[in-house]
Amino acid sequence: MEQYIIKGGNPLVGEVEIGGAKNAALAILAAAIMSDETVMIDNLPDVNDINVLLDAIAGIGAMVHRVDRHTVKINGKGVTSVDIEYDYIKKIRASYYLLGALLGKYKRAEVALPGGCNIGSRPIDQHLKGFRALGADVEIEHGKIIAEAAKLVGKHIYFDVVSVGATINVMMAAAMAEGLTILENVAKEPHVVDVANFLNSMGANIRGAGTDVIRIRGVQKLHRTEYSVIPDQIEAGTFMFAAAATQGDVTVMNVIPKHLEATTAKLLEIGCEVEEFDDAVRVVSKGGLKCTHVKTLPYPGFPTDMQPQIGVTLALCEGTSIITESIFENRFKYLDELARMGANVKIEGNSATIEGVEKFSGARVSAPDLRAGAALCIAGLAAEGITIVDDIVYIQRGYERFEEKLRSLGAVIEKVSTEKEIRKFMLKVS
Ligand code: UD1
């Protein structure tokens, strides 16, 4: 089992290149099978989640040609099966985007039902409500969702909750339905817009992505395209909070500053300096950071995927901060780990009260999930002494060359898998 071992105390300084958005790429790869022509997708992050989804896509017969680490060509002509096995869904929930893609194109899809996950129970009722509204019969049998329609017909659909996944999944199916679909109360995240732009570049007719209402005029066929995925706002924000927590000076490159506004606003509130350029953002922290309150909300609110990273930073800010997690019920597990490093935290229901401390002290901690794992690495970088982060397989799902990027900013971090490697690291840094 691989771990990160970190010697904390170095401020992070320098420039770091941000990769393509994992969550946009997952949906775009699934949507790519909707064309029978070759689609080329660039700026893919080279992370485990993406590689698993590409296996799932190849597994149903589509041509998948990895041009290089960040570029893939997909052709959906050879798809012979519309059945996605539990193995894929278990490894990566977002395989459920193949439901919308297959149903839209072939009017039939069978996808294993995803269960809950480490951050909480994850219902998909809104996805299914959308498919049913478009005319599909949707049954759950033997752990599978089976969706089928003689034809899909556009409808006016009002989502009960704002869901990224449901918005994208239903948008994909509606892209190849007959007539006009109007989706209301949709998610406005940048990756929803990116998926709509991708589908439009294949000939779909989708308007309004990024607002509360999306209008989709169905088309019969989607054609070839070449598309570059947007930068990952969560990866960018992770490095921005790493700069804040380590009293560093980091410029995140290749980003869309507009997508980072909620993060930037909080960094300014706690006393960091933030400078925006056309495609970069610089964060400078000179210490003496102050507490604040934060509530996670759908975009353009503060992202739940940045909650652990801000939580770690607030635990080092002077005063009492309150975090309210309003999207997922089980996203404070990292705070128990952080308490082992000296943080002063109290969790009640969906809110956490954090009394800032001057320092963390290094400890052995476990990554409870992807973003929380990254946040614990930030804590280790800010801590006195040595921190070992276990279960980094979660981090590798969504961060490309995480330790290398951190090292390029001056972090002392290594990936290790044996006691011998740990001892070697200790000798090197002592
Ligand atoms: C996506 C992101 C995830 C991020 C989340 C919120 C991907 C692959 N994952 O997850 O990283 O944390 O958005 O920004 O893009 N809900 C329902 N019924 C549904 C669907 C959702 O009640 O049918 C609820 C969820 O339980 C949650 C809220 O809606 O409370 C938002 O979830 P959603 O936006 O769907 O998250 P995901 O798309 O799963």
Short mmCIF file of C-alpha atoms and ligand atoms in Angstrom, two decimals:
data_model
loop_
_atom_site.label_atom_id
_atom_site.label_comp_id
_atom_site.label_asym_id
_atom_site.label_seq_id
_atom_site.Cartn_x
_atom_site.Cartn_y
_atom_site.Cartn_z
CA MET A 1 0.00 0.00 0.00
CA GLU A 2 1.46 3.33 -1.00
CA GLN A 3 1.69 6.23 1.41
CA TYR A 4 2.90 9.78 1.32
CA ILE A 5 5.55 10.74 3.79
CA ILE A 6 5.95 14.44 4.35
CA LYS A 7 8.36 16.60 6.29
CA GLY A 8 6.40 19.76 7.01
CA GLY A 9 7.44 23.30 7.61
CA ASN A 10 8.47 24.52 4.16
CA PRO A 11 6.39 27.32 2.67
CA LEU A 12 5.31 26.32 -0.85
CA VAL A 13 6.76 28.74 -3.39
CA GLY A 14 6.67 28.80 -7.18
CA GLU A 15 4.43 28.03 -10.14
CA VAL A 16 2.34 24.94 -10.72
CA GLU A 17 0.60 23.82 -13.91
CA ILE A 18 -3.02 22.70 -13.43
CA GLY A 19 -4.37 19.80 -15.52
CA GLY A 20 -7.75 19.16 -17.12
CA ALA A 21 -10.86 18.91 -14.94
CA LYS A 22 -11.41 15.29 -13.89
CA ASN A 23 -15.14 15.70 -13.39
CA ALA A 24 -15.64 17.35 -16.78
CA ALA A 25 -13.45 14.75 -18.48
CA LEU A 26 -15.40 11.81 -17.01
CA ALA A 27 -18.67 13.02 -18.50
CA ILE A 28 -17.06 14.04 -21.79
CA LEU A 29 -15.46 10.61 -22.25
CA ALA A 30 -18.82 8.93 -21.69
CA ALA A 31 -20.51 11.35 -24.11
CA ALA A 32 -17.83 10.61 -26.71
CA ILE A 33 -19.33 7.18 -27.44
CA MET A 34 -22.49 8.93 -28.69
CA SER A 35 -20.86 9.55 -32.07
CA ASP A 36 -20.01 6.89 -34.64
CA GLU A 37 -17.17 9.10 -35.83
CA THR A 38 -13.79 9.54 -34.16
CA VAL A 39 -13.71 12.08 -31.36
CA MET A 40 -10.40 13.43 -30.06
CA ILE A 41 -10.24 14.70 -26.49
CA ASP A 42 -7.26 16.62 -25.16
CA ASN A 43 -6.18 18.02 -21.77
CA LEU A 44 -7.33 14.87 -19.99
CA PRO A 45 -5.86 14.44 -16.53
CA ASP A 46 -3.81 11.24 -16.31
CA VAL A 47 -5.47 9.94 -13.14
CA ASN A 48 -6.90 6.58 -12.11
CA ASP A 49 -10.58 7.54 -12.43
CA ILE A 50 -10.09 8.50 -16.06
CA ASN A 51 -8.19 5.31 -16.85
CA VAL A 52 -10.89 3.12 -15.29
CA LEU A 53 -13.61 4.86 -17.29
CA LEU A 54 -11.60 4.40 -20.50
CA ASP A 55 -11.44 0.67 -19.69
CA ALA A 56 -15.20 0.60 -19.20
CA ILE A 57 -15.68 2.33 -22.56
CA ALA A 58 -13.32 -0.07 -24.32
CA GLY A 59 -15.12 -2.91 -22.51
CA ILE A 60 -18.40 -2.22 -24.34
CA GLY A 61 -16.65 -2.32 -27.71
CA ALA A 62 -15.82 1.33 -28.44
CA MET A 63 -12.43 2.10 -29.99
CA VAL A 64 -10.21 3.80 -27.41
CA HIS A 65 -6.81 4.96 -28.61
CA ARG A 66 -4.60 6.71 -26.08
CA VAL A 67 -2.61 9.13 -28.23
CA ASP A 68 -0.56 10.31 -25.25
CA ARG A 69 -1.02 10.79 -21.49
CA HIS A 70 -3.46 13.64 -21.99
CA THR A 71 -5.08 12.84 -25.31
CA VAL A 72 -7.42 10.07 -26.38
CA LYS A 73 -9.35 9.18 -29.52
CA ILE A 74 -12.69 7.42 -29.07
CA ASN A 75 -15.00 5.99 -31.69
CA GLY A 76 -18.37 4.70 -30.51
CA LYS A 77 -19.22 2.87 -33.73
CA GLY A 78 -18.07 -0.49 -32.45
CA VAL A 79 -20.18 -0.47 -29.28
CA THR A 80 -21.63 -3.97 -29.01
CA SER A 81 -22.91 -3.95 -25.44
CA VAL A 82 -24.95 -1.45 -23.46
CA ASP A 83 -24.21 -3.21 -20.18
CA ILE A 84 -21.82 -1.61 -17.66
CA GLU A 85 -20.65 -4.02 -14.96
CA TYR A 86 -20.60 -3.33 -11.20
CA ASP A 87 -16.80 -3.65 -11.18
CA TYR A 88 -16.50 -0.34 -13.01
CA ILE A 89 -19.23 1.43 -11.05
CA LYS A 90 -17.66 0.24 -7.80
CA LYS A 91 -14.30 1.69 -8.79
CA ILE A 92 -15.69 4.86 -10.23
CA ARG A 93 -19.22 6.12 -9.69
CA ALA A 94 -19.12 8.41 -12.67
CA SER A 95 -19.33 5.38 -14.98
CA TYR A 96 -23.04 6.08 -14.54
CA TYR A 97 -22.65 8.79 -17.18
CA LEU A 98 -22.70 5.91 -19.66
CA LEU A 99 -26.35 5.50 -18.73
CA GLY A 100 -27.31 8.85 -20.26
CA ALA A 101 -24.94 8.40 -23.19
CA LEU A 102 -26.08 4.86 -24.10
CA LEU A 103 -29.75 5.59 -23.53
CA GLY A 104 -29.53 8.70 -25.73
CA LYS A 105 -27.76 6.89 -28.54
CA TYR A 106 -29.12 3.33 -28.41
CA LYS A 107 -32.31 3.91 -26.37
CA ARG A 108 -31.18 1.19 -24.00
CA ALA A 109 -28.67 1.01 -21.19
CA GLU A 110 -27.89 -1.35 -18.34
CA VAL A 111 -25.66 0.04 -15.66
CA ALA A 112 -24.97 -1.36 -12.21
CA LEU A 113 -26.57 0.77 -9.52
CA PRO A 114 -23.93 2.75 -7.63
CA GLY A 115 -24.07 2.46 -3.89
CA GLY A 116 -23.17 5.06 -1.30
CA CYS A 117 -19.60 6.14 -0.83
CA ASN A 118 -17.25 7.54 1.75
CA ILE A 119 -18.73 11.02 1.64
CA GLY A 120 -22.30 9.88 2.19
CA SER A 121 -25.36 8.29 0.65
CA ARG A 122 -25.60 9.23 -3.02
CA PRO A 123 -29.11 8.81 -4.42
CA ILE A 124 -29.60 9.00 -8.19
CA ASP A 125 -33.37 9.46 -8.15
CA GLN A 126 -33.12 12.70 -10.12
CA HIS A 127 -31.21 11.02 -12.94
CA LEU A 128 -33.90 8.34 -13.16
CA LYS A 129 -36.72 10.89 -12.91
CA GLY A 130 -35.20 12.68 -15.91
CA PHE A 131 -34.86 9.52 -18.01
CA ARG A 132 -38.44 8.51 -17.20
CA ALA A 133 -39.71 11.96 -18.14
CA LEU A 134 -38.05 11.54 -21.55
CA GLY A 135 -40.12 8.36 -22.01
CA ALA A 136 -37.75 5.63 -20.83
CA ASP A 137 -38.89 2.66 -18.75
CA VAL A 138 -36.45 2.49 -15.89
CA GLU A 139 -36.33 -0.60 -13.69
CA ILE A 140 -33.93 -1.68 -11.01
CA GLU A 141 -33.29 -5.42 -11.21
CA HIS A 142 -30.56 -7.49 -9.59
CA GLY A 143 -28.53 -4.41 -8.67
CA LYS A 144 -28.78 -2.93 -12.13
CA ILE A 145 -30.55 0.04 -13.61
CA ILE A 146 -32.16 -1.00 -16.86
CA ALA A 147 -33.38 1.92 -18.93
CA GLU A 148 -35.14 1.41 -22.22
CA ALA A 149 -37.28 3.43 -24.60
CA ALA A 150 -38.87 2.87 -27.98
CA LYS A 151 -38.06 6.53 -28.48
CA LEU A 152 -37.07 9.42 -26.26
CA VAL A 153 -39.21 12.54 -26.51
CA GLY A 154 -38.24 15.99 -25.22
CA LYS A 155 -39.98 17.16 -22.03
CA HIS A 156 -40.06 19.98 -19.51
CA ILE A 157 -38.25 18.61 -16.45
CA TYR A 158 -37.87 20.33 -13.08
CA PHE A 159 -35.18 18.82 -10.85
CA ASP A 160 -36.03 18.63 -7.13
CA VAL A 161 -32.40 19.09 -6.10
CA VAL A 162 -29.54 20.76 -7.88
CA SER A 163 -27.41 17.84 -9.04
CA VAL A 164 -24.34 17.95 -11.27
CA GLY A 165 -24.68 14.27 -12.17
CA ALA A 166 -28.41 14.37 -12.95
CA THR A 167 -28.07 17.55 -15.01
CA ILE A 168 -25.29 16.06 -17.16
CA ASN A 169 -26.78 12.57 -17.46
CA VAL A 170 -30.24 13.79 -18.53
CA MET A 171 -28.70 16.44 -20.80
CA MET A 172 -26.78 13.70 -22.63
CA ALA A 173 -29.86 11.54 -23.16
CA ALA A 174 -31.95 14.57 -24.24
CA ALA A 175 -29.29 15.58 -26.78
CA MET A 176 -30.50 12.64 -28.93
CA ALA A 177 -34.21 12.73 -28.01
CA GLU A 178 -36.93 13.96 -30.36
CA GLY A 179 -37.88 17.62 -29.94
CA LEU A 180 -37.26 20.13 -27.19
CA THR A 181 -36.24 19.31 -23.61
CA ILE A 182 -36.21 22.05 -21.01
CA LEU A 183 -34.29 21.28 -17.81
CA GLU A 184 -34.96 23.55 -14.83
CA ASN A 185 -33.17 23.92 -11.50
CA VAL A 186 -30.01 22.51 -13.05
CA ALA A 187 -26.44 22.57 -11.78
CA LYS A 188 -24.35 25.46 -13.13
CA GLU A 189 -20.86 24.07 -12.46
CA PRO A 190 -18.18 24.84 -15.08
CA HIS A 191 -18.04 21.15 -15.97
CA VAL A 192 -21.76 21.14 -16.84
CA VAL A 193 -20.99 23.94 -19.31
CA ASP A 194 -17.95 22.05 -20.59
CA VAL A 195 -19.97 18.91 -21.32
CA ALA A 196 -22.64 21.01 -23.11
CA ASN A 197 -19.92 22.71 -25.18
CA PHE A 198 -18.43 19.32 -26.03
CA LEU A 199 -21.80 17.90 -27.13
CA ASN A 200 -22.47 21.06 -29.16
CA SER A 201 -19.10 20.65 -30.86
CA MET A 202 -20.40 17.20 -31.96
CA GLY A 203 -23.53 18.81 -33.41
CA ALA A 204 -25.88 18.80 -30.41
CA ASN A 205 -28.13 21.79 -29.84
CA ILE A 206 -27.87 22.73 -26.15
CA ARG A 207 -28.40 26.28 -24.91
CA GLY A 208 -28.29 27.82 -21.46
CA ALA A 209 -25.72 25.60 -19.72
CA GLY A 210 -24.29 27.65 -16.86
CA THR A 211 -27.71 29.16 -16.08
CA ASP A 212 -30.68 27.68 -14.17
CA VAL A 213 -32.42 26.53 -17.35
CA ILE A 214 -30.97 24.36 -20.12
CA ARG A 215 -32.80 23.96 -23.45
CA ILE A 216 -31.92 21.00 -25.60
CA ARG A 217 -33.22 20.48 -29.12
CA GLY A 218 -32.58 16.80 -29.86
CA VAL A 219 -30.60 15.73 -32.93
CA GLN A 220 -30.41 12.33 -34.65
CA LYS A 221 -26.67 12.07 -35.00
CA LEU A 222 -23.54 13.44 -33.43
CA HIS A 223 -20.37 13.87 -35.47
CA ARG A 224 -16.61 13.95 -35.03
CA THR A 225 -14.92 16.66 -32.99
CA GLU A 226 -11.67 17.68 -31.33
CA TYR A 227 -12.08 19.08 -27.86
CA SER A 228 -9.90 20.27 -25.00
CA VAL A 229 -11.18 19.79 -21.42
CA ILE A 230 -11.31 22.87 -19.13
CA PRO A 231 -8.77 23.25 -16.30
CA ASP A 232 -9.53 21.57 -12.98
CA GLN A 233 -10.81 24.18 -10.55
CA ILE A 234 -10.53 21.79 -7.59
CA GLU A 235 -6.91 20.88 -8.30
CA ALA A 236 -6.18 24.61 -8.64
CA GLY A 237 -7.99 25.43 -5.40
CA THR A 238 -6.12 22.67 -3.58
CA PHE A 239 -2.78 24.30 -4.43
CA MET A 240 -4.19 27.73 -3.52
CA PHE A 241 -5.08 26.52 -0.02
CA ALA A 242 -1.73 24.72 0.21
CA ALA A 243 -0.10 28.13 -0.36
CA ALA A 244 -2.29 29.69 2.33
CA ALA A 245 -1.72 26.97 4.94
CA THR A 246 2.07 26.85 4.47
CA GLN A 247 2.51 30.65 4.37
CA GLY A 248 3.69 30.31 0.81
CA ASP A 249 3.54 32.11 -2.51
CA VAL A 250 2.10 29.95 -5.29
CA THR A 251 0.92 30.81 -8.79
CA VAL A 252 -1.50 28.28 -10.26
CA MET A 253 -1.08 28.31 -14.04
CA ASN A 254 -3.48 27.30 -16.82
CA VAL A 255 -6.67 28.08 -14.89
CA ILE A 256 -9.86 30.04 -15.54
CA PRO A 257 -9.82 32.57 -12.65
CA LYS A 258 -13.60 33.07 -12.92
CA HIS A 259 -14.13 29.43 -11.90
CA LEU A 260 -12.07 30.02 -8.76
CA GLU A 261 -13.99 33.02 -7.45
CA ALA A 262 -15.53 31.31 -4.39
CA THR A 263 -12.08 30.05 -3.36
CA THR A 264 -10.43 33.40 -4.04
CA ALA A 265 -13.07 35.23 -1.99
CA LYS A 266 -12.43 33.01 1.06
CA LEU A 267 -8.65 33.36 0.75
CA LEU A 268 -9.02 37.15 0.70
CA GLU A 269 -11.36 36.99 3.70
CA ILE A 270 -8.83 35.13 5.81
CA GLY A 271 -6.07 37.58 4.90
CA CYS A 272 -4.19 36.14 1.92
CA GLU A 273 -3.19 38.24 -1.04
CA VAL A 274 -4.64 36.99 -4.31
CA GLU A 275 -3.61 38.29 -7.70
CA GLU A 276 -5.53 37.30 -10.84
CA PHE A 277 -4.03 37.11 -14.32
CA ASP A 278 -5.65 36.02 -17.61
CA ASP A 279 -5.02 32.33 -17.01
CA ALA A 280 -3.26 32.21 -13.65
CA VAL A 281 -3.89 33.10 -10.01
CA ARG A 282 -1.21 33.90 -7.44
CA VAL A 283 -1.82 33.33 -3.72
CA VAL A 284 0.50 34.83 -1.13
CA SER A 285 0.17 34.16 2.58
CA LYS A 286 2.32 36.01 5.05
CA GLY A 287 0.83 34.33 8.11
CA GLY A 288 -1.49 35.90 10.69
CA LEU A 289 -4.54 34.47 8.91
CA LYS A 290 -7.98 35.09 10.45
CA CYS A 291 -10.99 32.80 10.91
CA THR A 292 -14.08 32.88 8.73
CA HIS A 293 -17.30 30.94 8.16
CA VAL A 294 -18.04 28.91 5.08
CA LYS A 295 -21.02 26.97 3.76
CA THR A 296 -20.75 24.59 0.83
CA LEU A 297 -23.26 25.22 -1.95
CA PRO A 298 -23.77 24.38 -5.60
CA TYR A 299 -21.77 26.57 -8.02
CA PRO A 300 -21.18 29.52 -7.87
CA GLY A 301 -21.19 28.85 -4.11
CA PHE A 302 -18.23 27.41 -2.26
CA PRO A 303 -17.62 23.85 -3.60
CA THR A 304 -18.04 20.86 -1.31
CA ASP A 305 -14.95 19.42 -3.05
CA MET A 306 -12.89 22.25 -1.50
CA GLN A 307 -14.33 21.90 2.00
CA PRO A 308 -11.52 19.75 3.46
CA GLN A 309 -8.84 22.01 1.96
CA ILE A 310 -10.34 25.14 3.50
CA GLY A 311 -11.01 23.21 6.73
CA VAL A 312 -7.31 22.40 7.15
CA THR A 313 -6.41 26.03 6.47
CA LEU A 314 -9.01 27.39 8.91
CA ALA A 315 -7.67 25.09 11.61
CA LEU A 316 -4.50 27.22 11.43
CA CYS A 317 -6.32 30.58 11.39
CA GLU A 318 -6.73 32.72 14.47
CA GLY A 319 -10.23 32.54 16.00
CA THR A 320 -13.27 30.33 15.63
CA SER A 321 -14.42 29.26 12.17
CA ILE A 322 -17.63 27.41 11.35
CA ILE A 323 -17.99 25.17 8.31
CA THR A 324 -21.45 24.10 7.20
CA GLU A 325 -21.50 21.17 4.77
CA SER A 326 -24.79 21.31 2.92
CA ILE A 327 -24.17 18.88 0.04
CA PHE A 328 -22.87 15.59 1.50
CA GLU A 329 -23.54 14.37 5.03
CA ASN A 330 -20.32 12.53 5.69
CA ARG A 331 -17.57 14.89 4.69
CA PHE A 332 -15.97 15.73 8.03
CA LYS A 333 -14.07 12.47 8.59
CA TYR A 334 -10.79 14.20 7.84
CA LEU A 335 -11.30 16.43 10.88
CA ASP A 336 -10.91 13.42 13.19
CA GLU A 337 -7.58 12.74 11.50
CA LEU A 338 -6.65 16.41 11.73
CA ALA A 339 -7.39 16.37 15.45
CA ARG A 340 -4.61 13.78 15.72
CA MET A 341 -2.30 16.46 14.36
CA GLY A 342 -3.41 18.92 17.02
CA ALA A 343 -6.38 20.65 15.40
CA ASN A 344 -9.14 21.82 17.73
CA VAL A 345 -12.41 20.76 16.14
CA LYS A 346 -15.96 19.92 17.14
CA ILE A 347 -18.43 18.34 14.75
CA GLU A 348 -22.18 18.62 15.23
CA GLY A 349 -24.39 17.29 12.45
CA ASN A 350 -23.50 19.09 9.25
CA SER A 351 -21.44 21.78 10.92
CA ALA A 352 -17.92 21.86 12.27
CA THR A 353 -16.56 24.41 14.70
CA ILE A 354 -12.85 24.93 14.35
CA GLU A 355 -10.79 26.80 16.92
CA GLY A 356 -7.56 27.81 15.20
CA VAL A 357 -4.26 26.51 16.58
CA GLU A 358 -0.80 27.91 15.92
CA LYS A 359 0.68 24.69 14.58
CA PHE A 360 -0.06 21.10 13.66
CA SER A 361 2.34 18.37 14.67
CA GLY A 362 3.05 15.59 12.21
CA ALA A 363 1.26 12.26 12.74
CA ARG A 364 0.21 9.15 10.89
CA VAL A 365 -3.21 9.75 9.30
CA SER A 366 -5.48 8.07 6.76
CA ALA A 367 -7.02 9.65 3.68
CA PRO A 368 -10.77 9.07 4.06
CA ASP A 369 -11.53 10.10 0.45
CA LEU A 370 -10.03 11.96 -2.50
CA ARG A 371 -10.29 15.61 -1.47
CA ALA A 372 -9.87 14.91 2.23
CA GLY A 373 -6.70 13.00 1.39
CA ALA A 374 -5.28 15.99 -0.47
CA ALA A 375 -6.25 18.22 2.45
CA LEU A 376 -4.38 15.99 4.92
CA CYS A 377 -1.29 16.32 2.75
CA ILE A 378 -1.66 20.10 3.02
CA ALA A 379 -1.87 19.65 6.80
CA GLY A 380 1.32 17.57 6.71
CA LEU A 381 3.10 20.23 4.66
CA ALA A 382 2.15 22.86 7.24
CA ALA A 383 2.93 20.66 10.26
CA GLU A 384 6.01 20.43 12.37
CA GLY A 385 7.77 17.10 11.88
CA ILE A 386 6.84 14.04 9.87
CA THR A 387 3.38 13.13 8.62
CA ILE A 388 2.48 9.85 6.94
CA VAL A 389 -0.71 9.79 4.91
CA ASP A 390 -2.14 6.29 4.37
CA ASP A 391 -4.65 5.21 1.70
CA ILE A 392 -3.32 7.60 -0.93
CA VAL A 393 -5.00 5.50 -3.57
CA TYR A 394 -7.91 7.93 -3.08
CA ILE A 395 -5.66 10.89 -3.89
CA GLN A 396 -4.31 9.17 -6.99
CA ARG A 397 -7.86 8.88 -8.32
CA GLY A 398 -8.00 12.59 -8.92
CA TYR A 399 -4.62 14.28 -8.70
CA GLU A 400 -2.01 13.79 -11.39
CA ARG A 401 1.62 13.62 -10.16
CA PHE A 402 0.49 15.23 -6.90
CA GLU A 403 3.75 14.70 -5.02
CA GLU A 404 5.85 15.81 -8.00
CA LYS A 405 3.90 19.05 -8.34
CA LEU A 406 4.25 19.69 -4.60
CA ARG A 407 7.99 18.96 -4.72
CA SER A 408 8.39 21.47 -7.53
CA LEU A 409 7.05 24.05 -5.05
CA GLY A 410 9.61 23.08 -2.43
CA ALA A 411 7.62 20.48 -0.50
CA VAL A 412 9.48 17.58 1.08
CA ILE A 413 7.19 14.69 0.18
CA GLU A 414 7.78 11.17 -1.14
CA LYS A 415 5.62 8.28 -2.16
CA VAL A 416 6.69 5.21 -0.19
CA SER A 417 5.40 1.68 0.20
CA THR A 418 7.77 -0.07 2.61
CA GLU A 419 9.16 0.53 6.09
CA LYS A 420 12.61 0.59 4.50
CA GLU A 421 11.61 3.50 2.26
CA ILE A 422 10.18 5.32 5.27
CA ARG A 423 13.46 4.86 7.18
CA LYS A 424 15.42 6.08 4.16
CA PHE A 425 13.25 9.23 3.99
CA MET A 426 13.73 9.85 7.71
CA LEU A 427 17.51 9.55 7.39
CA LYS A 428 17.51 11.90 4.41
CA VAL A 429 15.51 14.65 6.15
CA SER A 430 16.97 14.35 9.64
C1 UD1 B 1 -20.41 15.73 -8.49
C2 UD1 B 1 -18.91 15.59 -8.42
C3 UD1 B 1 -18.45 15.59 -6.98
C4 UD1 B 1 -18.97 16.81 -6.26
C5 UD1 B 1 -20.47 16.96 -6.44
C6 UD1 B 1 -21.02 18.26 -5.89
C7 UD1 B 1 -18.41 14.28 -10.38
C8 UD1 B 1 -17.94 12.98 -10.92
N1 UD1 B 1 -18.54 14.34 -9.05
O1 UD1 B 1 -20.96 14.58 -7.84
O2 UD1 B 1 -17.03 15.57 -6.97
O3 UD1 B 1 -18.69 16.70 -4.89
O4 UD1 B 1 -20.82 16.92 -7.83
O5 UD1 B 1 -20.42 19.33 -6.50
O6 UD1 B 1 -18.63 15.24 -11.10
N2 UD1 B 1 -28.77 14.17 -5.16
C9 UD1 B 1 -30.02 13.62 -4.99
N3 UD1 B 1 -30.55 12.89 -6.03
C10 UD1 B 1 -29.89 12.70 -7.21
C11 UD1 B 1 -28.61 13.26 -7.37
C12 UD1 B 1 -28.08 14.00 -6.31
O7 UD1 B 1 -30.65 13.77 -3.95
O8 UD1 B 1 -30.43 12.04 -8.10
C13 UD1 B 1 -28.18 14.97 -4.07
C14 UD1 B 1 -26.87 14.40 -3.53
O9 UD1 B 1 -27.10 13.43 -2.50
C15 UD1 B 1 -26.17 15.63 -3.01
C16 UD1 B 1 -26.62 16.72 -3.99
O10 UD1 B 1 -27.78 16.21 -4.63
O11 UD1 B 1 -26.66 15.97 -1.73
C17 UD1 B 1 -25.59 17.07 -5.04
O12 UD1 B 1 -25.11 15.90 -5.65
P1 UD1 B 1 -24.59 15.90 -7.16
O13 UD1 B 1 -24.40 17.30 -7.63
O14 UD1 B 1 -25.46 15.00 -7.97
O15 UD1 B 1 -23.17 15.23 -7.03
P2 UD1 B 1 -22.50 14.24 -8.05
O16 UD1 B 1 -22.88 14.58 -9.44
O17 UD1 B 1 -22.70 12.84 -7.58
#
